[in-house]
Coordinates of C-alpha atoms and ligand atoms in Angstrom, one line a residue:
M1 CA 1.7 16.7 -31.4
D2 CA 3.1 19.7 -29.6
C3 CA 2.6 20.6 -25.9
D4 CA -0.5 22.7 -26.5
E5 CA -2.2 19.9 -28.5
F6 CA -1.2 17.4 -25.9
R7 CA -2.8 19.5 -23.3
S8 CA -6.1 19.6 -25.1
R9 CA -6.0 16.0 -26.3
G10 CA -5.0 14.9 -22.8
K11 CA -8.1 16.6 -21.4
E12 CA -10.2 14.8 -24.1
M13 CA -8.5 11.5 -23.2
I14 CA -9.4 11.9 -19.5
E15 CA -12.9 12.7 -20.6
Y16 CA -13.0 9.6 -22.7
I17 CA -11.6 7.5 -19.8
C18 CA -14.2 8.9 -17.4
N19 CA -17.0 8.2 -19.9
Y20 CA -15.7 4.7 -20.6
L21 CA -15.4 3.7 -16.9
G22 CA -18.6 5.7 -16.0
S23 CA -20.8 3.9 -18.5
I24 CA -19.0 0.6 -18.8
E25 CA -22.2 -1.2 -17.7
S26 CA -23.8 -0.3 -21.0
R27 CA -21.3 -2.5 -22.9
R28 CA -21.2 -6.3 -23.1
V29 CA -18.7 -7.6 -20.6
T30 CA -17.1 -9.9 -23.2
P31 CA -16.8 -9.1 -26.9
S32 CA -19.0 -10.8 -29.4
I33 CA -16.4 -11.3 -32.2
E34 CA -14.6 -14.1 -34.0
P35 CA -10.8 -14.7 -33.9
G36 CA -9.1 -12.5 -36.5
Y37 CA -11.9 -9.8 -36.4
L38 CA -9.4 -7.0 -36.2
R39 CA -7.2 -8.1 -39.1
K40 CA -10.2 -7.2 -41.4
L41 CA -10.6 -3.7 -39.9
I42 CA -7.0 -2.5 -39.8
P43 CA -4.8 -1.8 -42.8
E44 CA -2.0 -4.2 -43.6
E45 CA 0.7 -1.5 -43.5
A46 CA 1.5 1.3 -41.0
P47 CA 0.5 4.7 -42.3
A48 CA 3.1 6.4 -44.4
D49 CA 2.0 9.8 -43.3
P50 CA 0.7 11.2 -40.0
E51 CA -2.9 10.6 -39.4
D52 CA -5.5 12.8 -37.8
W53 CA -6.0 12.3 -34.1
D54 CA -9.8 12.3 -34.3
R55 CA -9.7 9.5 -36.8
I56 CA -7.5 7.5 -34.6
M57 CA -9.8 8.0 -31.6
S58 CA -12.9 7.1 -33.7
D59 CA -11.2 3.9 -34.6
V60 CA -10.7 3.2 -30.9
E61 CA -14.4 3.2 -30.4
S62 CA -15.4 1.4 -33.6
K63 CA -12.6 -1.1 -34.0
I64 CA -10.8 -1.7 -30.7
M65 CA -13.5 -1.5 -28.1
P66 CA -15.7 -4.2 -29.8
G67 CA -12.8 -6.6 -29.2
V68 CA -12.1 -5.6 -25.5
T69 CA -13.0 -7.8 -22.6
H70 CA -14.0 -5.3 -19.9
W71 CA -12.2 -6.3 -16.8
Q72 CA -13.5 -3.3 -14.8
H73 CA -17.1 -4.2 -15.7
P74 CA -19.4 -5.0 -12.7
R75 CA -20.4 -8.2 -14.5
F76 CA -16.8 -9.4 -14.8
H77 CA -16.2 -12.1 -12.2
A78 CA -13.4 -14.1 -13.8
Y79 CA -9.8 -14.7 -12.7
F80 CA -8.8 -12.2 -10.0
P81 CA -9.3 -8.4 -10.0
S82 CA -7.1 -6.3 -12.3
G83 CA -6.3 -3.4 -10.1
N84 CA -7.4 -0.1 -11.3
S85 CA -8.1 3.3 -9.7
F86 CA -7.8 7.0 -10.7
P87 CA -4.8 7.7 -8.5
S88 CA -3.0 4.8 -10.0
I89 CA -3.8 5.8 -13.6
L90 CA -2.6 9.3 -12.8
G91 CA 0.6 8.0 -11.2
D92 CA 1.3 5.9 -14.2
M93 CA 0.7 8.9 -16.5
L94 CA 3.3 10.8 -14.6
S95 CA 5.7 7.9 -14.7
D96 CA 5.3 7.8 -18.5
A97 CA 5.9 11.5 -18.7
I98 CA 9.1 11.3 -16.6
G99 CA 10.1 8.4 -18.8
C100 CA 13.1 7.4 -16.8
I101 CA 14.6 4.0 -17.0
G102 CA 15.6 3.3 -13.4
F103 CA 17.9 0.3 -13.6
S104 CA 20.4 1.8 -11.2
W105 CA 20.3 4.4 -8.4
A106 CA 22.2 6.8 -10.6
A107 CA 19.9 6.3 -13.6
S108 CA 17.2 8.1 -11.6
P109 CA 17.7 8.2 -7.8
A110 CA 14.1 9.0 -6.9
C111 CA 12.9 6.0 -8.9
T112 CA 15.1 3.7 -6.9
E113 CA 14.6 5.3 -3.5
L114 CA 10.8 5.7 -3.7
E115 CA 10.6 2.0 -4.7
T116 CA 12.5 0.9 -1.6
I117 CA 10.6 3.2 0.7
V118 CA 7.1 2.3 -0.7
L119 CA 8.0 -1.4 -0.5
D120 CA 8.9 -0.9 3.2
W121 CA 5.5 0.9 3.7
L122 CA 3.6 -1.9 2.1
G123 CA 5.7 -4.6 3.7
K124 CA 4.9 -3.1 7.1
A125 CA 1.3 -2.7 6.3
I126 CA 0.8 -6.4 5.4
G127 CA 2.8 -7.5 8.4
L128 CA 6.0 -8.9 7.0
P129 CA 8.7 -9.6 9.5
N130 CA 11.3 -6.8 10.0
Q131 CA 14.0 -8.9 8.2
F132 CA 12.1 -8.2 4.9
L133 CA 12.3 -4.5 5.3
A134 CA 15.2 -2.4 3.9
F135 CA 15.2 0.3 6.5
K136 CA 15.1 -1.8 9.7
E137 CA 18.2 -1.9 11.9
G138 CA 20.2 -5.0 11.2
S139 CA 18.0 -6.1 8.3
K140 CA 19.6 -7.6 5.2
G141 CA 16.3 -7.7 3.2
G142 CA 14.2 -5.4 1.2
G143 CA 11.5 -5.1 -1.5
V144 CA 11.4 -4.7 -5.3
I145 CA 8.7 -4.3 -7.9
Q146 CA 8.7 -6.9 -10.6
T147 CA 6.4 -7.1 -13.6
S148 CA 4.5 -10.2 -12.5
A149 CA 4.1 -12.8 -9.9
S150 CA 5.6 -15.3 -12.4
E151 CA 8.7 -13.2 -12.5
C152 CA 8.9 -13.1 -8.7
V153 CA 8.8 -16.9 -8.6
L154 CA 11.3 -17.2 -11.4
V155 CA 13.7 -14.8 -9.7
S156 CA 13.4 -16.6 -6.4
M157 CA 14.1 -19.9 -8.0
L158 CA 17.1 -18.4 -9.8
A159 CA 18.5 -17.1 -6.5
A160 CA 17.8 -20.5 -4.8
R161 CA 19.5 -22.3 -7.6
A162 CA 22.6 -20.1 -7.5
Q163 CA 22.9 -20.6 -3.7
A164 CA 22.5 -24.3 -4.0
L165 CA 25.1 -24.6 -6.8
K166 CA 27.5 -22.5 -5.0
R167 CA 27.3 -24.7 -1.9
L168 CA 27.5 -27.9 -4.0
K169 CA 30.5 -26.7 -5.9
Q170 CA 32.3 -26.0 -2.6
Q171 CA 31.5 -29.5 -1.5
H172 CA 32.3 -31.2 -4.8
P173 CA 34.8 -29.0 -6.6
F174 CA 35.6 -31.6 -9.2
V175 CA 32.1 -32.5 -10.2
E176 CA 30.8 -30.9 -13.4
E177 CA 28.1 -28.1 -12.8
G178 CA 25.7 -29.8 -15.2
L179 CA 25.7 -32.9 -13.1
L180 CA 25.0 -30.9 -9.9
L181 CA 22.2 -29.1 -11.7
S182 CA 20.6 -32.3 -12.7
K183 CA 20.3 -33.3 -9.0
L184 CA 18.4 -30.2 -7.9
M185 CA 14.8 -30.7 -7.0
A186 CA 12.1 -28.0 -6.5
Y187 CA 8.7 -28.6 -4.9
C188 CA 5.2 -27.1 -5.0
S189 CA 1.6 -28.2 -4.6
K190 CA -0.6 -29.3 -7.4
E191 CA -2.6 -26.2 -6.6
A192 CA 0.4 -23.9 -7.2
H193 CA 0.2 -21.5 -10.2
S194 CA 1.6 -22.9 -13.4
C195 CA 4.3 -20.2 -13.3
V196 CA 6.2 -22.4 -10.9
E197 CA 6.4 -25.1 -13.5
K198 CA 7.5 -22.6 -16.1
A199 CA 10.2 -21.2 -13.8
A200 CA 11.5 -24.8 -13.3
M201 CA 11.6 -25.2 -17.1
I202 CA 13.6 -22.0 -17.5
C203 CA 15.9 -22.9 -14.6
F204 CA 16.5 -26.4 -16.0
V205 CA 15.6 -28.0 -12.6
K206 CA 13.3 -30.8 -11.7
L207 CA 10.0 -30.0 -10.1
R208 CA 8.0 -32.4 -7.9
I209 CA 4.3 -31.5 -7.8
L210 CA 2.7 -32.7 -4.6
E211 CA -0.8 -33.6 -3.6
P212 CA -2.5 -31.1 -1.3
D213 CA -5.0 -32.2 1.4
E214 CA -8.8 -32.2 1.0
K215 CA -8.8 -28.5 1.6
S216 CA -6.3 -27.9 -1.2
S217 CA -3.6 -27.1 1.3
L218 CA -0.1 -28.5 1.0
R219 CA 0.9 -30.0 4.3
G220 CA 4.3 -30.3 5.9
K221 CA 4.1 -34.1 6.2
T222 CA 3.6 -34.5 2.4
L223 CA 6.5 -32.3 1.7
L224 CA 8.8 -34.0 4.2
M225 CA 8.1 -37.4 2.8
A226 CA 8.8 -36.2 -0.7
M227 CA 12.0 -34.5 0.2
E228 CA 13.3 -37.4 2.3
E229 CA 12.5 -39.8 -0.5
D230 CA 14.3 -37.7 -3.0
E231 CA 17.3 -37.3 -0.8
T232 CA 17.7 -41.1 -0.5
M233 CA 17.7 -41.2 -4.3
G234 CA 20.6 -38.8 -4.4
L235 CA 18.5 -35.7 -5.4
I236 CA 19.0 -32.4 -3.6
P237 CA 15.9 -30.4 -2.4
F238 CA 16.7 -26.7 -2.9
F239 CA 13.5 -24.8 -3.4
V240 CA 9.9 -24.9 -2.2
S241 CA 7.2 -22.6 -3.6
T242 CA 4.1 -22.3 -1.4
T243 CA 0.9 -20.4 -2.2
L244 CA -1.3 -18.3 0.1
G245 CA -4.5 -17.9 -1.9
T246 CA -4.3 -20.4 -4.8
T247 CA -5.6 -19.4 -8.2
S248 CA -8.2 -22.2 -8.5
C249 CA -9.9 -21.9 -5.1
C250 CA -8.0 -19.4 -2.9
S251 CA -6.7 -22.1 -0.6
F252 CA -3.7 -21.7 1.7
D253 CA -0.7 -24.0 2.0
N254 CA 0.2 -24.8 5.6
L255 CA 3.1 -22.4 5.9
P256 CA 4.0 -23.1 9.5
E257 CA 4.3 -26.8 8.9
I258 CA 6.2 -26.3 5.6
G259 CA 8.5 -23.8 7.2
V260 CA 9.6 -26.3 9.9
V261 CA 10.2 -28.9 7.2
C262 CA 12.4 -26.6 5.1
Q263 CA 14.5 -25.9 8.2
K264 CA 15.4 -29.6 8.4
F265 CA 17.2 -29.4 5.1
S266 CA 20.4 -27.3 4.6
C267 CA 20.0 -24.6 2.0
V268 CA 16.3 -24.9 1.0
W269 CA 14.9 -21.6 -0.2
L270 CA 11.2 -21.1 0.8
H271 CA 9.2 -18.9 -1.4
V272 CA 5.6 -17.7 -0.6
D273 CA 3.4 -16.7 -3.5
G274 CA 0.5 -14.5 -2.3
A275 CA -0.2 -12.9 -5.7
Y276 CA -3.9 -12.2 -4.9
A277 CA -4.4 -13.0 -1.2
G278 CA -1.2 -11.2 0.0
N279 CA -2.9 -7.9 -0.4
A280 CA -5.6 -8.8 2.1
F281 CA -3.1 -9.0 4.9
I282 CA -3.3 -5.2 5.1
C283 CA -6.3 -6.0 7.3
P284 CA -5.3 -6.9 10.9
E285 CA -8.1 -9.6 11.1
L286 CA -6.5 -11.4 8.2
K287 CA -2.9 -11.3 9.2
H288 CA -3.2 -14.8 10.7
L289 CA -3.3 -16.1 7.2
L290 CA 0.4 -15.1 6.9
D291 CA 1.4 -17.2 9.9
G292 CA 4.7 -19.0 9.1
I293 CA 6.1 -16.2 7.0
E294 CA 9.0 -16.0 9.5
Y295 CA 10.4 -19.2 7.8
A296 CA 10.3 -17.7 4.3
D297 CA 13.1 -16.4 2.2
S298 CA 10.9 -14.5 -0.2
F299 CA 7.3 -13.4 -0.6
N300 CA 5.3 -11.8 -3.4
T301 CA 1.9 -10.2 -3.8
N302 CA 0.4 -8.2 -6.7
P303 CA -1.0 -4.8 -5.8
N304 CA -2.0 -4.9 -9.5
K305 CA -4.5 -7.6 -8.6
W306 CA -6.2 -6.6 -5.4
L307 CA -4.8 -3.2 -4.2
L308 CA -6.3 -0.8 -6.7
T309 CA -3.0 -0.4 -8.5
N310 CA -2.8 -0.8 -12.3
F311 CA -0.7 -3.5 -14.0
D312 CA 2.2 -3.9 -13.7
C313 CA 3.1 -3.9 -10.0
S314 CA 4.1 -7.1 -8.5
T315 CA 5.8 -6.5 -5.2
M316 CA 8.4 -8.9 -3.9
W317 CA 10.5 -9.0 -0.7
V318 CA 13.5 -11.0 0.2
R319 CA 15.1 -11.8 3.6
D320 CA 18.6 -11.5 2.2
R321 CA 19.1 -9.2 -0.7
I322 CA 22.7 -10.3 -1.3
R323 CA 21.5 -13.9 -1.8
L324 CA 19.1 -12.6 -4.4
T325 CA 21.4 -10.3 -6.3
S326 CA 24.4 -12.5 -6.3
A327 CA 22.5 -14.8 -8.7
L328 CA 21.8 -11.9 -11.1
V329 CA 24.8 -9.5 -11.0
V330 CA 26.4 -8.7 -14.3
D331 CA 28.3 -5.4 -14.1
P332 CA 29.6 -3.8 -17.4
L333 CA 31.4 -0.5 -17.1
Y334 CA 28.7 1.5 -18.8
L335 CA 26.2 0.6 -16.0
Q336 CA 28.5 1.3 -13.1
H337 CA 28.4 4.5 -11.0
G338 CA 30.2 6.0 -8.1
Y339 CA 27.6 5.1 -5.4
S340 CA 27.2 1.4 -6.2
D341 CA 28.4 0.4 -2.7
A342 CA 26.0 2.7 -0.9
T343 CA 22.8 2.3 -2.9
I344 CA 20.4 -0.2 -4.4
D345 CA 20.7 -1.0 -8.1
Y346 CA 17.5 -2.7 -9.0
R347 CA 18.9 -4.1 -12.2
H348 CA 20.5 -6.8 -10.0
W349 CA 17.1 -7.8 -8.5
G350 CA 15.5 -9.1 -11.6
V351 CA 15.7 -10.3 -15.2
P352 CA 15.2 -7.1 -17.3
L353 CA 17.6 -4.2 -17.2
S354 CA 15.2 -1.4 -18.0
R355 CA 12.4 -0.7 -15.5
R356 CA 9.6 1.9 -15.3
F357 CA 9.0 4.2 -12.4
R358 CA 6.3 1.9 -11.0
S359 CA 6.5 2.9 -7.4
L360 CA 5.0 6.2 -8.3
K361 CA 1.5 4.8 -8.9
L362 CA 1.7 2.6 -5.7
W363 CA 2.8 5.7 -3.7
F364 CA -0.2 7.6 -5.1
V365 CA -2.5 4.7 -4.2
L366 CA -1.2 4.3 -0.7
R367 CA -1.4 8.0 -0.1
C368 CA -4.8 8.7 -1.7
F369 CA -6.6 5.8 -0.2
G370 CA -4.6 5.4 3.0
I371 CA -4.3 2.1 4.7
S372 CA -7.8 2.5 6.0
G373 CA -9.3 3.1 2.5
L374 CA -7.5 0.0 1.2
Q375 CA -8.7 -2.1 4.2
K376 CA -12.3 -0.9 3.5
Y377 CA -12.0 -2.0 -0.1
I378 CA -10.7 -5.5 0.8
R379 CA -13.4 -5.9 3.5
L380 CA -16.1 -4.9 1.0
H381 CA -15.0 -7.5 -1.5
I382 CA -14.9 -10.2 1.2
A383 CA -18.4 -9.2 2.5
L384 CA -19.7 -9.4 -1.0
A385 CA -18.1 -12.8 -1.6
K386 CA -19.8 -13.9 1.6
R387 CA -23.1 -12.6 0.3
F388 CA -22.7 -14.6 -2.9
E389 CA -21.8 -17.7 -0.8
A390 CA -24.9 -17.3 1.2
H391 CA -27.0 -17.2 -2.0
V392 CA -25.4 -20.5 -3.1
L393 CA -25.8 -22.1 0.3
G394 CA -29.5 -21.1 0.3
D395 CA -30.2 -23.0 -2.9
K396 CA -30.2 -26.8 -2.6
R397 CA -29.4 -27.3 -6.3
F398 CA -25.9 -25.8 -5.8
E399 CA -22.9 -26.6 -3.7
I400 CA -19.9 -24.5 -2.5
C401 CA -16.6 -26.0 -3.3
N402 CA -14.0 -23.9 -1.4
E403 CA -13.6 -22.3 2.0
V404 CA -14.6 -18.7 1.3
K405 CA -12.0 -16.7 3.1
L406 CA -11.5 -13.8 0.7
G407 CA -13.2 -12.6 -2.5
L408 CA -13.4 -15.9 -4.4
V409 CA -16.3 -18.3 -4.3
C410 CA -16.1 -21.7 -6.1
F411 CA -19.5 -23.3 -6.7
R412 CA -21.3 -25.8 -8.9
L413 CA -24.6 -27.3 -9.6
K414 CA -24.8 -30.6 -7.8
G415 CA -24.4 -33.2 -10.6
P416 CA -22.0 -34.1 -13.3
D417 CA -19.1 -31.9 -14.6
K418 CA -20.8 -31.7 -18.0
L419 CA -23.8 -30.0 -16.5
N420 CA -21.6 -27.3 -15.0
E421 CA -19.5 -26.9 -18.2
K422 CA -22.8 -26.3 -20.1
L423 CA -24.0 -23.9 -17.4
L424 CA -20.8 -21.8 -17.6
S425 CA -20.6 -21.8 -21.4
N426 CA -24.2 -20.7 -21.7
I427 CA -23.7 -17.9 -19.2
N428 CA -20.5 -16.7 -20.8
A429 CA -21.9 -16.9 -24.3
S430 CA -24.8 -14.6 -23.3
G431 CA -22.3 -11.8 -22.3
K432 CA -24.4 -11.2 -19.2
L433 CA -21.7 -12.3 -16.8
H434 CA -18.1 -13.5 -17.2
M435 CA -16.7 -16.3 -15.0
V436 CA -14.0 -19.0 -15.5
P437 CA -13.8 -22.6 -14.4
A438 CA -11.3 -24.5 -12.2
N439 CA -10.7 -28.0 -11.1
V440 CA -11.1 -28.3 -7.3
N441 CA -10.9 -31.8 -5.7
E442 CA -11.2 -33.4 -9.1
K443 CA -14.5 -31.6 -9.8
Y444 CA -15.3 -28.9 -12.4
V445 CA -16.3 -25.8 -10.5
I446 CA -17.2 -22.3 -11.5
R447 CA -15.1 -19.5 -10.0
F448 CA -17.0 -16.4 -8.9
C449 CA -14.6 -13.6 -8.0
V450 CA -15.6 -10.2 -6.7
V451 CA -13.6 -8.0 -9.0
S452 CA -15.1 -4.6 -9.7
H453 CA -13.6 -1.7 -7.7
N454 CA -17.0 -0.3 -6.8
A455 CA -18.9 -3.6 -6.6
T456 CA -22.2 -3.4 -4.7
E457 CA -24.7 -5.8 -3.1
D458 CA -26.9 -5.3 -6.1
D459 CA -24.2 -6.5 -8.5
I460 CA -23.9 -9.7 -6.5
D461 CA -27.6 -10.2 -6.3
H462 CA -27.9 -9.5 -10.0
A463 CA -25.1 -12.1 -10.8
W464 CA -26.9 -14.7 -8.7
K465 CA -30.2 -14.0 -10.5
V466 CA -28.5 -14.5 -13.9
I467 CA -26.9 -17.7 -12.7
C468 CA -30.2 -19.0 -11.4
E469 CA -32.0 -18.2 -14.6
F470 CA -29.5 -20.1 -16.7
A471 CA -29.5 -23.0 -14.3
E472 CA -33.3 -23.3 -14.4
D473 CA -33.3 -23.3 -18.2
L474 CA -30.6 -26.0 -18.2
L475 CA -32.3 -28.2 -15.6
E476 CA -35.6 -27.9 -17.4
I477 CA -34.0 -29.1 -20.6
Q478 CA -32.3 -31.9 -18.7
A479 CA -35.6 -33.0 -17.1
A480 CA -37.5 -32.9 -20.4
Ligands
PLP1 N1 0.4 -16.9 -8.5 C1 -0.9 -16.9 -8.2 C2 -1.3 -17.5 -6.9 C3 -1.8 -16.4 -9.2 O1 -3.1 -16.4 -8.9 C4 -1.3 -15.9 -10.4 C5 -2.3 -15.3 -11.4 O2 -3.5 -15.2 -11.2 C6 0.0 -15.9 -10.6 C7 0.9 -16.4 -9.7 C8 0.6 -15.4 -11.9 O3 0.5 -14.0 -11.9 P1 1.2 -13.0 -12.9 O4 0.2 -12.9 -14.0 O5 1.4 -11.7 -12.2 O6 2.4 -13.7 -13.4

C-alpha cells in the first residue's frame, strides 16, 4: 500500500468506522456463535501472496463482526465502560503513524514531555494533592501512563517491596533476602479487584484479604487488627491496596481511616485503585470521594474506562518518583543518553521497555471535550444510573444491592440466587441486553452499568422494559 492508496483506503476506513458506530444498534449486542467459529472461516496458513484490500474488508464484515461483542452498543451494560470517542481514535491514529517508542526522553522527547504535562493536567483536574504532580515546586511526584490498572497495582507493589526489602536489609544485613521476602505481607479487601492477588503472586509476597463492612467498604479498624496480629506473628506489613469504586458494586474503601492506620506502621506503601471511579473526581461535587488521598503513595485511574479515551490508557501517579523508579531501574549503555539526569525516562516507571505515544489521545480528549465536556459526560451517566435505580426501586419485585453513587447499579429479583442467575442468563441469551453478575454481600446480583458514550433516558427505559419482560416470564413459569 503506497501513500496514495493509504489516503483513499484511510477515507474508506473512516467511513466504515462512522457507519459501524452510527448503526451499531442494528447489530446484536453479543455475538450468537459457538467457540471455535472463526477457525472454520479463516485459512490455516497466512497467505503466501498479497491479498486484495476489498477482500480483506469484506471478511471483516462477514467473518470478524459476527464474533464481536459490541462494547459501544447502547444495549451493552456489562463490566465498566470501554472509553471511546472520535478525538481519541484520531489521537491514536496519529500515534500509530508517528510510531515512536518512547522509552526514554531521548527516544522521543515530545512523547515523554507530553505524558508528564497531560498527567499533571488530569491530576489537577481530579484533585490530586500537589505532591503527585511533576511540575509543582518542591514536589517529588509525577504521573505515568501504564497499560492497565493491573499493571499500576503491580508496579506499586514492586516499588513497595523494593522499599521494604531495602530497609530490612539495612536492619538485618546477615539475613538472607529470601527469608525477608517471606515475611512481607500485603493487604486488600475482599472487594478489591483480582489484579491485587495476581500482583502478590508475581511479587512472591503474602496477601491478606480482609472482610469489608456491610457497605462493602474496608474499614481502618479491620486493617489495624490484621496488621497488628501479623506483626505479633513476626510478619511485616508493607503494602495496602485500597479501592475507590470496586468492580462488583462500586463501593469505596474508607481511605481516611486506612490512611491513619498505615501511618502507624513504618514503611507501608498505600496504593489507591480508582480504575473506574477515579475519573469521576473531575466533577467538583464528587471530589469528596477522594478524601484521604493525602495519605496515599500512589493512585491510578483508567481514562480508558470512563473518560472517553480508548484503551490503553491507565494513568498512575506517585508521591515519590524515586521510590518507584529505584525498584525498576536497569540501565544498559544502549539505552542511556546525555540528559538522563535532567529528564524523565519512563522505561524506569513500569515493566515494559517499549511504550506507545499514548498521551497524544488523552491530550486530544482533554482539549476537544474540555474539563466541562468531560464533567457533563460523567454527570449524564450518573443521572442515568439514578434513573435506572428509580425504576428498580419503583418495582416491589426487585431490590437494589449497592449504594448508587456513580454509573453502576446492582440489583436483583427478591428471591433466591438461582432465580437471578436464570433471569440474567435468559436476558443475555436473547442478545437484547448484555449485563454481568457479581457477588455482593453473599448474594448473586446483576450489575447494570451505564456504558454507552451517548446513552439516553430512552436507552435506560428500554433496558428496564426488557428486564421486566424477562422477569415476568420467569416469575410466571415459577408460579405455574
Ligand atoms: N481495578 C478495578 C477497580 C477494576 O474495576 C478493574 C477492572 O475493571 C481493574 C482494576 C483491572 O483493570 P485493567 O483491566 O485495566 O487491568
